[in-house]
Amino acid sequence: MQPIIECKNVTKSYPGYLWGSKKVTALIDVNWTVFPGQRWLVTGPNRAGKSTLLRLLVSLIRPDAGQVHRSGQLTSCAKTLQGVGYLPEDAHLPGHWRVEALISWVASLHKLPAQRLRLSVAKILHHFQLKDYASAKISQLSRGLRQRVGLACSLVHHPKLVVLDSPCDSLDELGLSQLFEWLRRTVDSQTVIIAQANALAMQHWASHVLELRAGRIVYSGEAEDYFRYRNGRGTPLEDICHAISREAGI
């Protein structure tokens, strides 16, 4: 089976915050493979490199070294983005757009036929309970409602690869239940990658976990093993991470 995502020796850094300061390394020699139908949780503390990794996956940035392949092609190939849905952390939606118009426009970018587009928009508005806000401007919405609109834009075209950065942030109880209901209904043909610092929130959803610390992978494998260690029914995960970190010189 061909991987849908393959990272090979990926390193990424950013300029220092102060003039003349050293570069800030966000990812170091990351090797990671994702197969179709898997549900990956990318977790780790703040500034671990989670958002940087997701931006690389959707071609927003390029690695300093190494390669990222999406569906067998380098992520610089724009045509592979047609089957991708992405929600960035703290997504800034255009405030002057109206909810339904924005979701419809995003769907049109993925070249959905007119009839399917209308049906998909209607379904996603219903699922995230946005029908009452269809004609409202984005600027008039609460932060939680804007997050729901962002999720709707990411999912309306039924992407084969879904990449969500901290989707649980800003959502109220209703928004969270809607998100998890959608996640529960994802089929094997969809691959979902979610970055979330609070790993326990995704415990009953993820099939696999990737944990990053200081830009390095400290765990990559099945979620069942990860949470068994984390919940104290095996070798403590912190001990594993610290041992790996010592070996890596972190």
CSV table of C-alpha atoms in Angstrom, one decimal:
chain,number,residue,atom,x,y,z
A,1,MET,CA,0.0,0.0,0.0
A,2,GLN,CA,1.3,3.4,-1.0
A,3,PRO,CA,1.7,5.9,2.0
A,4,ILE,CA,-0.4,9.0,1.8
A,5,ILE,CA,2.3,10.9,3.7
A,6,GLU,CA,6.0,10.1,3.9
A,7,CYS,CA,8.5,12.3,5.7
A,8,LYS,CA,12.2,11.5,5.0
A,9,ASN,CA,14.9,13.1,7.2
A,10,VAL,CA,12.9,16.4,7.5
A,11,THR,CA,14.5,19.3,9.2
A,12,LYS,CA,13.0,22.8,9.4
A,13,SER,CA,14.2,26.0,11.1
A,14,TYR,CA,13.2,29.6,11.4
A,15,PRO,CA,15.2,32.9,11.7
A,16,GLY,CA,15.8,34.0,15.3
A,17,TYR,CA,13.4,36.4,16.9
A,18,LEU,CA,16.1,39.0,17.4
A,19,TRP,CA,18.4,40.5,14.8
A,20,GLY,CA,21.6,38.5,14.6
A,21,SER,CA,20.3,35.7,16.8
A,22,LYS,CA,20.6,32.0,16.0
A,23,LYS,CA,18.0,30.1,14.0
A,24,VAL,CA,15.3,28.4,15.9
A,25,THR,CA,15.1,24.7,14.9
A,26,ALA,CA,11.5,23.5,14.8
A,27,LEU,CA,12.0,19.9,13.4
A,28,ILE,CA,15.1,17.7,13.4
A,29,ASP,CA,15.5,14.7,11.2
A,30,VAL,CA,11.8,13.6,11.2
A,31,ASN,CA,11.0,10.3,9.6
A,32,TRP,CA,7.3,9.4,9.5
A,33,THR,CA,4.9,7.4,7.4
A,34,VAL,CA,1.1,7.6,7.3
A,35,PHE,CA,-1.0,5.1,5.4
A,36,PRO,CA,-4.6,5.6,4.1
A,37,GLY,CA,-7.3,5.2,6.6
A,38,GLN,CA,-5.1,5.8,9.7
A,39,ARG,CA,-6.1,8.3,12.4
A,40,TRP,CA,-3.0,10.1,13.7
A,41,LEU,CA,-2.8,12.3,16.8
A,42,VAL,CA,0.3,14.5,16.7
A,43,THR,CA,1.0,15.7,20.2
A,44,GLY,CA,3.6,17.2,22.4
A,45,PRO,CA,4.2,20.3,24.5
A,46,ASN,CA,4.1,23.9,23.2
A,47,ARG,CA,6.9,24.7,20.6
A,48,ALA,CA,7.5,21.0,20.0
A,49,GLY,CA,7.1,21.4,16.2
A,50,LYS,CA,3.5,20.2,15.8
A,51,SER,CA,2.2,23.1,13.7
A,52,THR,CA,5.4,23.2,11.6
A,53,LEU,CA,5.0,19.6,10.7
A,54,LEU,CA,1.4,20.1,9.6
A,55,ARG,CA,2.3,23.2,7.6
A,56,LEU,CA,4.9,21.1,5.8
A,57,LEU,CA,2.3,18.4,5.0
A,58,VAL,CA,0.0,20.9,3.2
A,59,SER,CA,2.8,22.8,1.3
A,60,LEU,CA,2.6,26.0,3.3
A,61,ILE,CA,6.3,25.8,4.0
A,62,ARG,CA,9.2,23.8,2.7
A,63,PRO,CA,11.8,21.8,4.7
A,64,ASP,CA,15.4,23.0,5.0
A,65,ALA,CA,16.5,19.4,4.4
A,66,GLY,CA,14.8,16.1,3.6
A,67,GLN,CA,11.6,15.5,1.7
A,68,VAL,CA,7.9,15.3,2.3
A,69,HIS,CA,5.8,13.2,-0.1
A,70,ARG,CA,2.0,13.3,-0.3
A,71,SER,CA,0.4,10.5,-2.2
A,72,GLY,CA,3.7,9.6,-3.7
A,73,GLN,CA,4.6,13.1,-4.9
A,74,LEU,CA,6.6,15.9,-3.4
A,75,THR,CA,4.4,18.3,-1.5
A,76,SER,CA,5.5,21.1,-3.9
A,77,CYS,CA,3.1,19.4,-6.4
A,78,ALA,CA,0.0,21.6,-6.2
A,79,LYS,CA,-2.4,19.1,-7.8
A,80,THR,CA,-2.1,16.7,-4.8
A,81,LEU,CA,-3.8,19.4,-2.6
A,82,GLN,CA,-7.2,18.7,-4.3
A,83,GLY,CA,-7.9,15.9,-1.9
A,84,VAL,CA,-6.7,17.7,1.2
A,85,GLY,CA,-8.7,19.5,3.9
A,86,TYR,CA,-6.7,21.7,6.3
A,87,LEU,CA,-7.6,23.8,9.4
A,88,PRO,CA,-4.7,25.9,10.7
A,89,GLU,CA,-4.3,26.8,14.4
A,90,ASP,CA,-6.1,30.1,15.1
A,91,ALA,CA,-7.5,30.2,11.5
A,92,HIS,CA,-8.1,33.8,10.4
A,93,LEU,CA,-11.3,33.7,8.3
A,94,PRO,CA,-12.2,36.8,6.2
A,95,GLY,CA,-14.6,38.8,8.4
A,96,HIS,CA,-16.5,40.4,5.5
A,97,TRP,CA,-17.6,37.1,4.0
A,98,ARG,CA,-20.9,35.4,4.9
A,99,VAL,CA,-20.8,31.9,6.3
A,100,GLU,CA,-22.5,30.0,3.5
A,101,ALA,CA,-20.8,32.0,0.8
A,102,LEU,CA,-17.4,31.2,2.3
A,103,ILE,CA,-18.0,27.5,2.7
A,104,SER,CA,-19.4,27.4,-0.9
A,105,TRP,CA,-16.4,29.2,-2.3
A,106,VAL,CA,-14.0,26.8,-0.5
A,107,ALA,CA,-15.9,23.8,-1.9
A,108,SER,CA,-15.7,25.3,-5.4
A,109,LEU,CA,-11.9,25.5,-5.2
A,110,HIS,CA,-12.0,21.7,-5.1
A,111,LYS,CA,-14.0,21.6,-8.3
A,112,LEU,CA,-17.1,19.9,-6.9
A,113,PRO,CA,-19.9,19.6,-9.5
A,114,ALA,CA,-22.7,22.2,-8.9
A,115,GLN,CA,-25.3,19.8,-7.6
A,116,ARG,CA,-22.8,18.0,-5.3
A,117,LEU,CA,-21.5,21.3,-4.1
A,118,ARG,CA,-24.9,22.5,-3.0
A,119,LEU,CA,-25.6,19.2,-1.3
A,120,SER,CA,-22.3,19.1,0.5
A,121,VAL,CA,-22.6,22.7,1.7
A,122,ALA,CA,-26.2,22.0,3.0
A,123,LYS,CA,-25.0,18.9,4.9
A,124,ILE,CA,-22.0,20.6,6.5
A,125,LEU,CA,-24.1,23.6,7.6
A,126,HIS,CA,-26.6,21.1,9.2
A,127,HIS,CA,-23.9,19.0,10.8
A,128,PHE,CA,-22.2,21.9,12.5
A,129,GLN,CA,-25.5,23.6,13.2
A,130,LEU,CA,-24.6,26.7,11.2
A,131,LYS,CA,-27.8,27.0,9.2
A,132,ASP,CA,-29.1,29.8,11.4
A,133,TYR,CA,-25.8,31.7,10.7
A,134,ALA,CA,-25.7,31.0,7.0
A,135,SER,CA,-26.1,34.7,6.0
A,136,ALA,CA,-24.2,36.1,8.9
A,137,LYS,CA,-20.8,37.8,8.4
A,138,ILE,CA,-17.8,36.0,9.9
A,139,SER,CA,-16.9,39.1,11.8
A,140,GLN,CA,-20.3,38.8,13.7
A,141,LEU,CA,-19.6,35.3,15.0
A,142,SER,CA,-18.1,34.3,18.3
A,143,ARG,CA,-14.7,32.6,18.4
A,144,GLY,CA,-16.3,29.2,18.8
A,145,LEU,CA,-18.7,29.7,15.9
A,146,ARG,CA,-15.8,30.8,13.7
A,147,GLN,CA,-13.9,27.6,14.6
A,148,ARG,CA,-17.0,25.6,13.5
A,149,VAL,CA,-17.0,27.5,10.2
A,150,GLY,CA,-13.3,26.8,9.8
A,151,LEU,CA,-14.0,23.1,10.3
A,152,ALA,CA,-16.8,23.2,7.8
A,153,CYS,CA,-14.5,24.7,5.2
A,154,SER,CA,-11.9,22.0,5.9
A,155,LEU,CA,-14.4,19.2,5.5
A,156,VAL,CA,-17.0,20.3,3.0
A,157,HIS,CA,-15.3,18.7,-0.1
A,158,HIS,CA,-14.9,15.3,1.6
A,159,PRO,CA,-11.1,15.2,1.4
A,160,LYS,CA,-9.2,12.0,1.5
A,161,LEU,CA,-6.6,13.6,3.8
A,162,VAL,CA,-7.8,15.8,6.6
A,163,VAL,CA,-5.2,17.8,8.6
A,164,LEU,CA,-6.5,19.7,11.6
A,165,ASP,CA,-4.3,21.9,13.9
A,166,SER,CA,-5.7,22.2,17.4
A,167,PRO,CA,-9.3,21.8,16.3
A,168,CYS,CA,-10.6,21.4,19.9
A,169,ASP,CA,-9.4,24.9,20.9
A,170,SER,CA,-12.2,27.5,21.1
A,171,LEU,CA,-14.9,24.9,20.7
A,172,ASP,CA,-17.7,24.8,23.3
A,173,GLU,CA,-19.3,21.5,24.4
A,174,LEU,CA,-21.6,21.5,21.4
A,175,GLY,CA,-18.8,22.2,18.9
A,176,LEU,CA,-16.7,19.4,20.4
A,177,SER,CA,-19.6,16.9,20.2
A,178,GLN,CA,-20.1,17.8,16.5
A,179,LEU,CA,-16.4,17.4,15.8
A,180,PHE,CA,-16.2,14.0,17.5
A,181,GLU,CA,-19.4,12.9,15.8
A,182,TRP,CA,-17.8,13.7,12.4
A,183,LEU,CA,-14.6,11.9,13.5
A,184,ARG,CA,-16.6,8.9,14.5
A,185,ARG,CA,-18.2,8.7,11.1
A,186,THR,CA,-15.0,9.0,9.1
A,187,VAL,CA,-14.6,6.0,6.8
A,188,ASP,CA,-11.5,4.0,6.0
A,189,SER,CA,-11.0,5.9,2.7
A,190,GLN,CA,-10.2,9.1,4.8
A,191,THR,CA,-7.0,9.7,6.6
A,192,VAL,CA,-7.1,12.2,9.5
A,193,ILE,CA,-4.1,13.9,11.2
A,194,ILE,CA,-4.9,16.0,14.2
A,195,ALA,CA,-2.4,18.1,16.2
A,196,GLN,CA,-3.5,18.6,19.8
A,197,ALA,CA,-1.5,19.3,22.9
A,198,ASN,CA,-4.1,17.6,25.1
A,199,ALA,CA,-3.6,14.0,24.0
A,200,LEU,CA,-6.2,12.6,26.4
A,201,ALA,CA,-8.9,14.5,24.5
A,202,MET,CA,-8.2,12.3,21.5
A,203,GLN,CA,-7.6,9.0,23.3
A,204,HIS,CA,-10.7,7.2,22.1
A,205,TRP,CA,-10.4,8.4,18.5
A,206,ALA,CA,-6.7,8.0,17.5
A,207,SER,CA,-5.4,4.8,15.9
A,208,HIS,CA,-1.8,6.1,16.1
A,209,VAL,CA,0.2,8.7,18.0
A,210,LEU,CA,3.2,10.8,17.0
A,211,GLU,CA,4.7,12.7,19.9
A,212,LEU,CA,7.2,15.5,19.3
A,213,ARG,CA,9.6,17.1,21.8
A,214,ALA,CA,12.0,19.9,20.9
A,215,GLY,CA,11.5,19.0,17.2
A,216,ARG,CA,12.3,15.3,17.5
A,217,ILE,CA,10.1,12.3,17.5
A,218,VAL,CA,10.0,10.6,20.9
A,219,TYR,CA,7.1,8.2,20.1
A,220,SER,CA,5.6,7.0,16.9
A,221,GLY,CA,3.2,4.0,17.0
A,222,GLU,CA,-0.1,2.6,17.9
A,223,ALA,CA,-2.3,4.7,20.2
A,224,GLU,CA,-3.2,1.7,22.4
A,225,ASP,CA,0.4,1.3,23.5
A,226,TYR,CA,0.9,5.0,23.9
A,227,PHE,CA,-2.1,5.5,26.2
A,228,ARG,CA,-1.4,2.3,28.1
A,229,TYR,CA,2.0,3.7,29.1
A,230,ARG,CA,0.6,7.2,29.7
A,231,ASN,CA,-2.2,5.9,32.0
A,232,GLY,CA,0.2,4.0,34.1
A,233,ARG,CA,-0.5,0.4,33.0
A,234,GLY,CA,3.0,-0.1,31.6
A,235,THR,CA,6.4,1.6,31.5
A,236,PRO,CA,5.7,5.3,32.2
A,237,LEU,CA,5.8,7.2,28.9
A,238,GLU,CA,7.7,10.0,30.5
A,239,ASP,CA,10.6,7.6,31.3
A,240,ILE,CA,10.5,6.4,27.7
A,241,CYS,CA,10.6,9.9,26.3
A,242,HIS,CA,13.4,11.0,28.7
A,243,ALA,CA,15.5,8.0,27.7
A,244,ILE,CA,15.0,8.7,24.0
A,245,SER,CA,15.7,12.4,24.6
A,246,ARG,CA,19.0,11.6,26.4
A,247,GLU,CA,20.1,9.3,23.5
A,248,ALA,CA,19.2,12.1,21.0
A,249,GLY,CA,21.1,14.7,23.1
A,250,ILE,CA,18.0,16.9,23.7
